[in-house]
PDB file of C-alpha atoms and ligand atoms in Angstrom:
ATOM      1  CA  MET A  27       7.622 -23.951 -23.683  1.00 94.00           C
ATOM      2  CA  ARG A  28       5.647 -26.690 -25.419  1.00 97.00           C
ATOM      3  CA  PHE A  29       7.306 -29.939 -26.435  1.00 97.00           C
ATOM      4  CA  ILE A  30       5.810 -32.015 -29.241  1.00 97.00           C
ATOM      5  CA  LEU A  31       7.058 -35.535 -29.847  1.00 97.00           C
ATOM      6  CA  ALA A  32       6.797 -36.070 -33.586  1.00 97.00           C
ATOM      7  CA  LYS A  33       6.868 -39.461 -35.294  1.00 95.00           C
ATOM      8  CA  ASP A  34      10.005 -38.819 -37.343  1.00 97.00           C
ATOM      9  CA  ALA A  35      11.969 -36.080 -39.120  1.00 97.00           C
ATOM     10  CA  THR A  36       9.299 -35.732 -41.805  1.00 98.00           C
ATOM     11  CA  ASP A  37       6.639 -35.228 -39.159  1.00 98.00           C
ATOM     12  CA  VAL A  38       8.836 -32.617 -37.421  1.00 98.00           C
ATOM     13  CA  SER A  39       9.089 -30.676 -40.686  1.00 98.00           C
ATOM     14  CA  GLN A  40       5.413 -31.081 -41.538  1.00 98.00           C
ATOM     15  CA  ARG A  41       4.311 -29.787 -38.146  1.00 98.00           C
ATOM     16  CA  ALA A  42       6.666 -26.809 -38.419  1.00 98.00           C
ATOM     17  CA  TYR A  43       5.342 -26.094 -41.882  1.00 98.00           C
ATOM     18  CA  ASP A  44       1.734 -26.262 -40.627  1.00 98.00           C
ATOM     19  CA  PHE A  45       2.514 -23.447 -38.142  1.00 98.00           C
ATOM     20  CA  ILE A  46       4.182 -21.359 -40.851  1.00 98.00           C
ATOM     21  CA  ARG A  47       1.468 -21.929 -43.426  1.00 98.00           C
ATOM     22  CA  LYS A  48      -1.345 -21.041 -41.035  1.00 98.00           C
ATOM     23  CA  SER A  49       0.495 -17.913 -39.892  1.00 98.00           C
ATOM     24  CA  ILE A  50       1.227 -16.661 -43.427  1.00 98.00           C
ATOM     25  CA  LEU A  51      -2.394 -17.247 -44.440  1.00 98.00           C
ATOM     26  CA  GLN A  52      -3.443 -15.103 -41.466  1.00 98.00           C
ATOM     27  CA  ASN A  53      -0.740 -12.491 -42.066  1.00 98.00           C
ATOM     28  CA  PRO A  54       0.720 -12.443 -45.611  1.00 98.00           C
ATOM     29  CA  SER A  55       3.365  -9.890 -44.471  1.00 98.00           C
ATOM     30  CA  LEU A  56       4.732 -12.226 -41.816  1.00 98.00           C
ATOM     31  CA  ILE A  57       8.315 -11.788 -40.618  1.00 98.00           C
ATOM     32  CA  LEU A  58       9.933 -15.188 -40.596  1.00 98.00           C
ATOM     33  CA  GLY A  59      13.222 -15.867 -38.829  1.00 98.00           C
ATOM     34  CA  LEU A  60      15.114 -18.644 -40.605  1.00 98.00           C
ATOM     35  CA  ALA A  61      17.914 -21.035 -39.779  1.00 98.00           C
ATOM     36  CA  THR A  62      20.463 -22.990 -41.763  1.00 97.00           C
ATOM     37  CA  GLY A  63      21.913 -26.443 -41.140  1.00 94.00           C
ATOM     38  CA  SER A  64      20.578 -29.780 -42.319  1.00 95.00           C
ATOM     39  CA  THR A  65      17.612 -29.958 -39.927  1.00 97.00           C
ATOM     40  CA  PRO A  66      15.369 -27.326 -41.596  1.00 98.00           C
ATOM     41  CA  LEU A  67      16.083 -28.584 -45.141  1.00 98.00           C
ATOM     42  CA  GLU A  68      13.008 -30.792 -45.250  1.00 98.00           C
ATOM     43  CA  LEU A  69      10.870 -27.920 -43.991  1.00 98.00           C
ATOM     44  CA  TYR A  70      12.195 -25.734 -46.817  1.00 98.00           C
ATOM     45  CA  LYS A  71      11.356 -28.482 -49.322  1.00 98.00           C
ATOM     46  CA  LEU A  72       7.788 -28.541 -48.019  1.00 98.00           C
ATOM     47  CA  MET A  73       7.567 -24.740 -48.328  1.00 98.00           C
ATOM     48  CA  ILE A  74       8.779 -24.992 -51.926  1.00 98.00           C
ATOM     49  CA  SER A  75       6.529 -27.864 -52.976  1.00 98.00           C
ATOM     50  CA  ASP A  76       3.399 -26.326 -51.470  1.00 98.00           C
ATOM     51  CA  HIS A  77       4.262 -22.992 -53.074  1.00 98.00           C
ATOM     52  CA  LYS A  78       4.705 -24.685 -56.451  1.00 98.00           C
ATOM     53  CA  ARG A  79       1.274 -26.269 -56.055  1.00 97.00           C
ATOM     54  CA  GLY A  80      -0.030 -22.691 -55.839  1.00 95.00           C
ATOM     55  CA  ASN A  81      -1.065 -22.930 -52.200  1.00 94.00           C
ATOM     56  CA  LEU A  82       1.048 -20.225 -50.567  1.00 97.00           C
ATOM     57  CA  SER A  83       2.666 -16.989 -51.683  1.00 98.00           C
ATOM     58  CA  TYR A  84       5.694 -15.335 -50.063  1.00 98.00           C
ATOM     59  CA  LYS A  85       5.381 -12.084 -52.057  1.00 98.00           C
ATOM     60  CA  LYS A  86       4.983  -9.952 -48.939  1.00 98.00           C
ATOM     61  CA  VAL A  87       6.862 -12.156 -46.462  1.00 98.00           C
ATOM     62  CA  LYS A  88      10.101 -10.846 -44.949  1.00 98.00           C
ATOM     63  CA  THR A  89      12.802 -13.174 -43.689  1.00 98.00           C
ATOM     64  CA  ILE A  90      15.675 -12.665 -41.277  1.00 98.00           C
ATOM     65  CA  ASN A  91      18.412 -15.261 -40.906  1.00 98.00           C
ATOM     66  CA  LEU A  92      20.221 -16.082 -37.714  1.00 98.00           C
ATOM     67  CA  ASP A  93      23.844 -16.186 -38.682  1.00 97.00           C
ATOM     68  CA  GLU A  94      26.639 -16.312 -41.254  1.00 97.00           C
ATOM     69  CA  TYR A  95      30.258 -17.404 -41.383  1.00 97.00           C
ATOM     70  CA  VAL A  96      32.831 -14.621 -41.222  1.00 97.00           C
ATOM     71  CA  GLY A  97      35.010 -14.212 -44.273  1.00 93.00           C
ATOM     72  CA  LEU A  98      33.087 -16.196 -46.876  1.00 91.00           C
ATOM     73  CA  PRO A  99      31.910 -14.187 -49.872  1.00 86.00           C
ATOM     74  CA  GLU A 100      28.115 -14.291 -50.411  1.00 81.00           C
ATOM     75  CA  GLY A 101      28.515 -16.515 -53.470  1.00 89.00           C
ATOM     76  CA  HIS A 102      30.608 -19.123 -51.619  1.00 92.00           C
ATOM     77  CA  PRO A 103      28.746 -22.461 -51.725  1.00 93.00           C
ATOM     78  CA  GLN A 104      29.056 -22.828 -47.950  1.00 94.00           C
ATOM     79  CA  SER A 105      27.937 -19.316 -47.101  1.00 96.00           C
ATOM     80  CA  TYR A 106      24.551 -19.191 -45.433  1.00 96.00           C
ATOM     81  CA  ARG A 107      23.352 -16.629 -47.998  1.00 97.00           C
ATOM     82  CA  TYR A 108      24.102 -19.172 -50.739  1.00 96.00           C
ATOM     83  CA  PHE A 109      22.415 -21.904 -48.690  1.00 96.00           C
ATOM     84  CA  MET A 110      19.229 -19.869 -48.276  1.00 97.00           C
ATOM     85  CA  ASP A 111      19.115 -18.769 -51.924  1.00 97.00           C
ATOM     86  CA  ASN A 112      19.596 -22.299 -53.192  1.00 97.00           C
ATOM     87  CA  ASN A 113      17.512 -24.202 -50.695  1.00 98.00           C
ATOM     88  CA  LEU A 114      14.597 -21.804 -50.456  1.00 98.00           C
ATOM     89  CA  PHE A 115      14.539 -18.270 -51.827  1.00 98.00           C
ATOM     90  CA  ASN A 116      15.265 -19.135 -55.490  1.00 98.00           C
ATOM     91  CA  HIS A 117      12.301 -21.520 -55.517  1.00 98.00           C
ATOM     92  CA  ILE A 118       9.535 -19.373 -54.030  1.00 98.00           C
ATOM     93  CA  ASP A 119       8.094 -16.004 -55.018  1.00 98.00           C
ATOM     94  CA  ILE A 120       9.792 -14.039 -52.236  1.00 98.00           C
ATOM     95  CA  ASP A 121      11.336 -10.645 -53.060  1.00 98.00           C
ATOM     96  CA  LYS A 122      15.052 -11.106 -52.348  1.00 98.00           C
ATOM     97  CA  ASN A 123      15.151  -7.510 -51.091  1.00 98.00           C
ATOM     98  CA  ASN A 124      12.991  -8.764 -48.247  1.00 98.00           C
ATOM     99  CA  THR A 125      15.472 -11.448 -47.222  1.00 98.00           C
ATOM    100  CA  LYS A 126      18.133 -10.538 -44.705  1.00 98.00           C
ATOM    101  CA  VAL A 127      21.249 -12.571 -43.861  1.00 98.00           C
ATOM    102  CA  PRO A 128      24.121 -11.058 -41.848  1.00 97.00           C
ATOM    103  CA  LYS A 129      27.028  -9.996 -44.042  1.00 96.00           C
ATOM    104  CA  GLY A 130      29.974 -12.098 -42.906  1.00 96.00           C
ATOM    105  CA  ASN A 131      32.319 -10.295 -45.251  1.00 95.00           C
ATOM    106  CA  ALA A 132      31.347  -6.750 -44.212  1.00 95.00           C
ATOM    107  CA  ILE A 133      34.379  -4.478 -43.976  1.00 95.00           C
ATOM    108  CA  ASN A 134      33.216  -3.176 -40.614  1.00 97.00           C
ATOM    109  CA  LEU A 135      31.871  -6.210 -38.758  1.00 97.00           C
ATOM    110  CA  ASP A 136      31.133  -4.298 -35.547  1.00 97.00           C
ATOM    111  CA  LYS A 137      28.907  -1.924 -37.488  1.00 98.00           C
ATOM    112  CA  GLU A 138      27.222  -4.868 -39.235  1.00 98.00           C
ATOM    113  CA  CYS A 139      26.485  -6.430 -35.819  1.00 98.00           C
ATOM    114  CA  GLU A 140      25.024  -3.205 -34.455  1.00 98.00           C
ATOM    115  CA  GLU A 141      22.875  -2.641 -37.530  1.00 98.00           C
ATOM    116  CA  TYR A 142      21.677  -6.244 -37.560  1.00 98.00           C
ATOM    117  CA  SER A 143      20.497  -6.128 -33.944  1.00 97.00           C
ATOM    118  CA  SER A 144      18.764  -2.845 -34.523  1.00 98.00           C
ATOM    119  CA  PHE A 145      17.082  -4.320 -37.641  1.00 98.00           C
ATOM    120  CA  VAL A 146      15.851  -7.298 -35.607  1.00 98.00           C
ATOM    121  CA  SER A 147      14.464  -5.036 -32.893  1.00 97.00           C
ATOM    122  CA  THR A 148      12.398  -3.079 -35.422  1.00 98.00           C
ATOM    123  CA  ASN A 149      11.443  -6.225 -37.365  1.00 98.00           C
ATOM    124  CA  ARG A 150      10.699  -8.698 -34.575  1.00 98.00           C
ATOM    125  CA  PRO A 151      10.179 -12.110 -36.181  1.00 98.00           C
ATOM    126  CA  ASP A 152       6.620 -13.403 -35.857  1.00 98.00           C
ATOM    127  CA  ILE A 153       8.052 -16.911 -36.023  1.00 98.00           C
ATOM    128  CA  GLN A 154      11.703 -17.814 -35.528  1.00 98.00           C
ATOM    129  CA  ILE A 155      12.819 -21.242 -36.768  1.00 98.00           C
ATOM    130  CA  LEU A 156      15.728 -22.701 -34.815  1.00 98.00           C
ATOM    131  CA  GLY A 157      17.900 -25.779 -34.935  1.00 98.00           C
ATOM    132  CA  ILE A 158      20.106 -26.864 -32.066  1.00 98.00           C
ATOM    133  CA  GLY A 159      23.799 -27.701 -32.002  1.00 95.00           C
ATOM    134  CA  SER A 160      24.953 -30.913 -30.338  1.00 94.00           C
ATOM    135  CA  ASN A 161      26.450 -28.745 -27.565  1.00 94.00           C
ATOM    136  CA  GLY A 162      23.174 -26.880 -27.055  1.00 97.00           C
ATOM    137  CA  HIS A 163      24.044 -23.854 -29.178  1.00 96.00           C
ATOM    138  CA  ILE A 164      21.362 -21.870 -30.936  1.00 98.00           C
ATOM    139  CA  ALA A 165      22.311 -19.924 -34.065  1.00 97.00           C
ATOM    140  CA  PHE A 166      26.055 -19.641 -33.326  1.00 96.00           C
ATOM    141  CA  ASN A 167      25.628 -18.755 -29.654  1.00 96.00           C
ATOM    142  CA  GLU A 168      28.047 -21.192 -28.126  1.00 94.00           C
ATOM    143  CA  PRO A 169      27.922 -22.390 -24.497  1.00 96.00           C
ATOM    144  CA  GLY A 170      28.969 -19.534 -22.220  1.00 96.00           C
ATOM    145  CA  THR A 171      27.366 -16.804 -24.342  1.00 97.00           C
ATOM    146  CA  SER A 172      25.537 -14.194 -22.282  1.00 98.00           C
ATOM    147  CA  PHE A 173      21.752 -14.496 -22.360  1.00 98.00           C
ATOM    148  CA  ASN A 174      21.837 -10.725 -22.758  1.00 98.00           C
ATOM    149  CA  SER A 175      23.850 -10.804 -25.993  1.00 98.00           C
ATOM    150  CA  SER A 176      22.883  -8.985 -29.164  1.00 98.00           C
ATOM    151  CA  THR A 177      24.351  -9.687 -32.612  1.00 98.00           C
ATOM    152  CA  HIS A 178      28.059 -10.367 -32.242  1.00 98.00           C
ATOM    153  CA  ILE A 179      31.109 -12.066 -33.686  1.00 97.00           C
ATOM    154  CA  VAL A 180      31.851 -15.451 -32.211  1.00 96.00           C
ATOM    155  CA  LYS A 181      34.821 -17.781 -32.272  1.00 94.00           C
ATOM    156  CA  LEU A 182      33.389 -21.198 -33.052  1.00 93.00           C
ATOM    157  CA  LYS A 183      34.005 -24.062 -30.634  1.00 89.00           C
ATOM    158  CA  ASP A 184      35.983 -27.031 -31.935  1.00 93.00           C
ATOM    159  CA  SER A 185      32.890 -29.237 -31.542  1.00 89.00           C
ATOM    160  CA  THR A 186      30.884 -26.916 -33.814  1.00 89.00           C
ATOM    161  CA  ILE A 187      33.687 -26.781 -36.391  1.00 94.00           C
ATOM    162  CA  LYS A 188      33.779 -30.593 -36.351  1.00 93.00           C
ATOM    163  CA  ASP A 189      29.971 -30.870 -36.657  1.00 88.00           C
ATOM    164  CA  ASN A 190      29.913 -28.465 -39.605  1.00 90.00           C
ATOM    165  CA  ALA A 191      33.003 -29.870 -41.360  1.00 92.00           C
ATOM    166  CA  ARG A 192      30.765 -32.315 -43.236  1.00 90.00           C
ATOM    167  CA  PHE A 193      29.674 -29.465 -45.489  1.00 89.00           C
ATOM    168  CA  PHE A 194      33.263 -28.509 -46.402  1.00 91.00           C
ATOM    169  CA  GLU A 195      36.052 -30.378 -48.243  1.00 91.00           C
ATOM    170  CA  ASN A 196      37.872 -30.731 -44.930  1.00 90.00           C
ATOM    171  CA  GLU A 197      37.811 -29.412 -41.394  1.00 94.00           C
ATOM    172  CA  SER A 198      40.523 -26.818 -41.994  1.00 93.00           C
ATOM    173  CA  GLU A 199      38.239 -25.024 -44.470  1.00 92.00           C
ATOM    174  CA  VAL A 200      35.522 -24.341 -41.900  1.00 94.00           C
ATOM    175  CA  PRO A 201      35.687 -20.656 -40.922  1.00 96.00           C
ATOM    176  CA  GLN A 202      36.771 -20.121 -37.316  1.00 96.00           C
ATOM    177  CA  GLN A 203      34.404 -17.223 -36.748  1.00 97.00           C
ATOM    178  CA  ALA A 204      30.800 -16.359 -37.399  1.00 97.00           C
ATOM    179  CA  ILE A 205      28.421 -13.442 -36.991  1.00 98.00           C
ATOM    180  CA  THR A 206      25.323 -14.437 -35.081  1.00 98.00           C
ATOM    181  CA  MET A 207      22.143 -12.946 -33.743  1.00 98.00           C
ATOM    182  CA  GLY A 208      22.528 -12.823 -29.983  1.00 98.00           C
ATOM    183  CA  ILE A 209      20.309 -14.650 -27.536  1.00 98.00           C
ATOM    184  CA  LYS A 210      18.439 -11.445 -26.704  1.00 98.00           C
ATOM    185  CA  ASP A 211      17.689 -10.959 -30.441  1.00 98.00           C
ATOM    186  CA  ILE A 212      16.422 -14.528 -30.753  1.00 98.00           C
ATOM    187  CA  MET A 213      14.276 -14.242 -27.637  1.00 98.00           C
ATOM    188  CA  SER A 214      12.573 -11.160 -29.096  1.00 98.00           C
ATOM    189  CA  ALA A 215      10.705 -13.344 -31.606  1.00 98.00           C
ATOM    190  CA  LYS A 216       6.981 -13.595 -30.939  1.00 98.00           C
ATOM    191  CA  MET A 217       7.030 -17.351 -31.471  1.00 98.00           C
ATOM    192  CA  ILE A 218       9.983 -19.744 -31.626  1.00 98.00           C
ATOM    193  CA  ILE A 219       9.890 -23.186 -33.228  1.00 98.00           C
ATOM    194  CA  LEU A 220      12.933 -25.340 -32.550  1.00 98.00           C
ATOM    195  CA  LEU A 221      13.427 -28.454 -34.672  1.00 98.00           C
ATOM    196  CA  ALA A 222      15.574 -31.339 -33.475  1.00 98.00           C
ATOM    197  CA  THR A 223      16.144 -34.624 -35.246  1.00 98.00           C
ATOM    198  CA  GLY A 224      18.597 -37.468 -34.786  1.00 98.00           C
ATOM    199  CA  SER A 225      20.373 -39.024 -31.837  1.00 97.00           C
ATOM    200  CA  SER A 226      23.275 -36.528 -31.936  1.00 96.00           C
ATOM    201  CA  LYS A 227      20.841 -33.929 -30.539  1.00 97.00           C
ATOM    202  CA  ALA A 228      19.413 -36.101 -27.738  1.00 98.00           C
ATOM    203  CA  GLU A 229      21.631 -34.817 -24.932  1.00 97.00           C
ATOM    204  CA  ALA A 230      21.342 -31.159 -25.982  1.00 98.00           C
ATOM    205  CA  LEU A 231      17.574 -31.449 -26.287  1.00 98.00           C
ATOM    206  CA  TYR A 232      17.244 -32.949 -22.814  1.00 98.00           C
ATOM    207  CA  ARG A 233      19.367 -30.165 -21.317  1.00 98.00           C
ATOM    208  CA  ALA A 234      17.427 -27.517 -23.227  1.00 98.00           C
ATOM    209  CA  ILE A 235      14.050 -28.731 -22.000  1.00 97.00           C
ATOM    210  CA  LYS A 236      14.633 -30.401 -18.650  1.00 97.00           C
ATOM    211  CA  GLY A 237      17.990 -29.055 -17.519  1.00 97.00           C
ATOM    212  CA  PRO A 238      18.721 -25.939 -15.512  1.00 97.00           C
ATOM    213  CA  ILE A 239      18.488 -22.590 -17.307  1.00 98.00           C
ATOM    214  CA  THR A 240      22.152 -21.888 -17.739  1.00 98.00           C
ATOM    215  CA  GLU A 241      24.442 -20.169 -20.215  1.00 98.00           C
ATOM    216  CA  ASP A 242      26.290 -23.513 -20.428  1.00 98.00           C
ATOM    217  CA  CYS A 243      23.336 -24.677 -22.536  1.00 98.00           C
ATOM    218  CA  PRO A 244      22.218 -21.669 -24.602  1.00 98.00           C
ATOM    219  CA  ALA A 245      18.989 -23.389 -25.730  1.00 98.00           C
ATOM    220  CA  SER A 246      17.846 -23.712 -22.087  1.00 98.00           C
ATOM    221  CA  ILE A 247      16.860 -20.015 -22.138  1.00 98.00           C
ATOM    222  CA  LEU A 248      13.919 -21.024 -24.316  1.00 98.00           C
ATOM    223  CA  GLN A 249      12.251 -22.373 -21.151  1.00 98.00           C
ATOM    224  CA  THR A 250      11.580 -18.725 -20.285  1.00 98.00           C
ATOM    225  CA  HIS A 251      10.148 -17.731 -23.674  1.00 98.00           C
ATOM    226  CA  PRO A 252       6.357 -17.257 -23.588  1.00 97.00           C
ATOM    227  CA  ASN A 253       5.662 -18.968 -26.923  1.00 98.00           C
ATOM    228  CA  THR A 254       8.162 -21.650 -27.839  1.00 98.00           C
ATOM    229  CA  VAL A 255       7.375 -24.973 -29.466  1.00 98.00           C
ATOM    230  CA  ILE A 256      10.014 -27.685 -29.572  1.00 98.00           C
ATOM    231  CA  LEU A 257       9.499 -30.356 -32.198  1.00 98.00           C
ATOM    232  CA  GLY A 258      11.571 -33.481 -31.642  1.00 98.00           C
ATOM    233  CA  ASP A 259      11.613 -36.846 -33.376  1.00 98.00           C
ATOM    234  CA  HIS A 260      11.952 -40.118 -31.432  1.00 97.00           C
ATOM    235  CA  THR A 261      15.747 -40.245 -31.562  1.00 97.00           C
ATOM    236  CA  SER A 262      16.443 -36.647 -30.584  1.00 98.00           C
ATOM    237  CA  SER A 263      13.902 -37.043 -27.778  1.00 96.00           C
ATOM    238  CA  PHE A 264      15.415 -40.227 -26.359  1.00 95.00           C
ATOM    239  CA  TRP A 265      16.398 -38.868 -22.912  1.00 95.00           C
ATOM    240  CA  ILE A 266      13.157 -36.956 -22.606  1.00 95.00           C
ATOM    241  CA  ARG A 267      11.152 -40.067 -23.435  1.00 93.00           C
ATOM    242  CA  VAL A 268      12.994 -42.226 -20.889  1.00 92.00           C
ATOM    243  CA  ASN A 269      12.795 -39.278 -18.505  1.00 90.00           C
ATOM    244  CA  ARG A 270      16.285 -39.402 -17.130  1.00 91.00           C
ATOM    245  CA  GLU A 271      19.491 -37.439 -17.460  1.00 92.00           C
ATOM    246  CA  PRO A 272      21.861 -38.359 -20.299  1.00 92.00           C
ATOM    247  CA  GLU A 273      24.568 -40.747 -19.098  1.00 84.00           C
TER     248      GLU A 273
HETATM  249  C1  GLP B 462      24.921 -24.526 -37.201  1.00 60.01           C
HETATM  250  C2  GLP B 462      23.950 -23.357 -37.282  1.00 60.01           C
HETATM  251  C3  GLP B 462      22.787 -23.537 -36.342  1.00 60.01           C
HETATM  252  C4  GLP B 462      22.200 -24.923 -36.496  1.00 60.01           C
HETATM  253  C5  GLP B 462      23.238 -25.944 -36.134  1.00 60.01           C
HETATM  254  C6  GLP B 462      22.741 -27.373 -36.243  1.00 60.01           C
HETATM  255  O1  GLP B 462      25.861 -24.378 -36.203  1.00 60.01           O
HETATM  256  N1  GLP B 462      24.582 -22.128 -37.013  1.00 60.01           N
HETATM  257  O2  GLP B 462      21.811 -22.542 -36.606  1.00 60.01           O
HETATM  258  O3  GLP B 462      21.080 -25.062 -35.667  1.00 60.01           O
HETATM  259  O4  GLP B 462      24.329 -25.786 -37.036  1.00 60.01           O
HETATM  260  O5  GLP B 462      22.822 -27.800 -37.559  1.00 60.01           O
HETATM  261  P1  GLP B 462      22.211 -29.111 -38.144  1.00 60.01           P
HETATM  262  O6  GLP B 462      20.760 -28.836 -38.334  1.00 60.01           O
HETATM  263  O7  GLP B 462      22.919 -29.330 -39.450  1.00 60.01           O
HETATM  264  O8  GLP B 462      22.475 -30.190 -37.172  1.00 60.01           O
END
């Protein structure tokens, strides 16, 4: 695991984009694992603006997303499919048939989970972008999730529902369940880039990087991944910078 202290959120995004850009130039058919949430938004803006300047094509790139809420139709403004279409896919030259997001409204969710994991194992992401939840979750793998998990349905923790309520009219509208790639799926990526910005991530980031490897902090498993880069800004990296445990 490599930790890079970036200047600020813009620098975090720029550095992540530099990895992606270089990798797509080397391999135009790259498989890119993508994340939702507010943290990667600036990265997606950089991808769009550089694409519009004619510098990078996504024609052959394939993408695989981490997770989706259960029960929201694909066109729902808070569904992760809608998020990805509107914040990235609609603005670059990617073939939408090459973009995969779990179907949270599948009639048979168990089958969807099984098929998603099997898809990931035959399409191992070359680069997986990750954010981190304030409780250390990655994708929707909440604390306590087995490190051996494949794609599954999860009941969201109250803290996650509260964190994500800002995107909904009110907290009661946040779905209680999600479908998420499991930790084993995520760890199968050849390279992982985790982005963390803002003080609300400081404790989780410390535990992920310096804490014990424990299912209580799902992101701590990344310490065992052979090619993970963590990009943190000054606020998210507070406890790492002062080199002591969060109080
Ligand atoms: C959600 C997503 C995660 C994301 C996390 C943090 O729970 N499922 O993939 O990393 O939120 O989101 P944000 O970047 O908005 O803080």
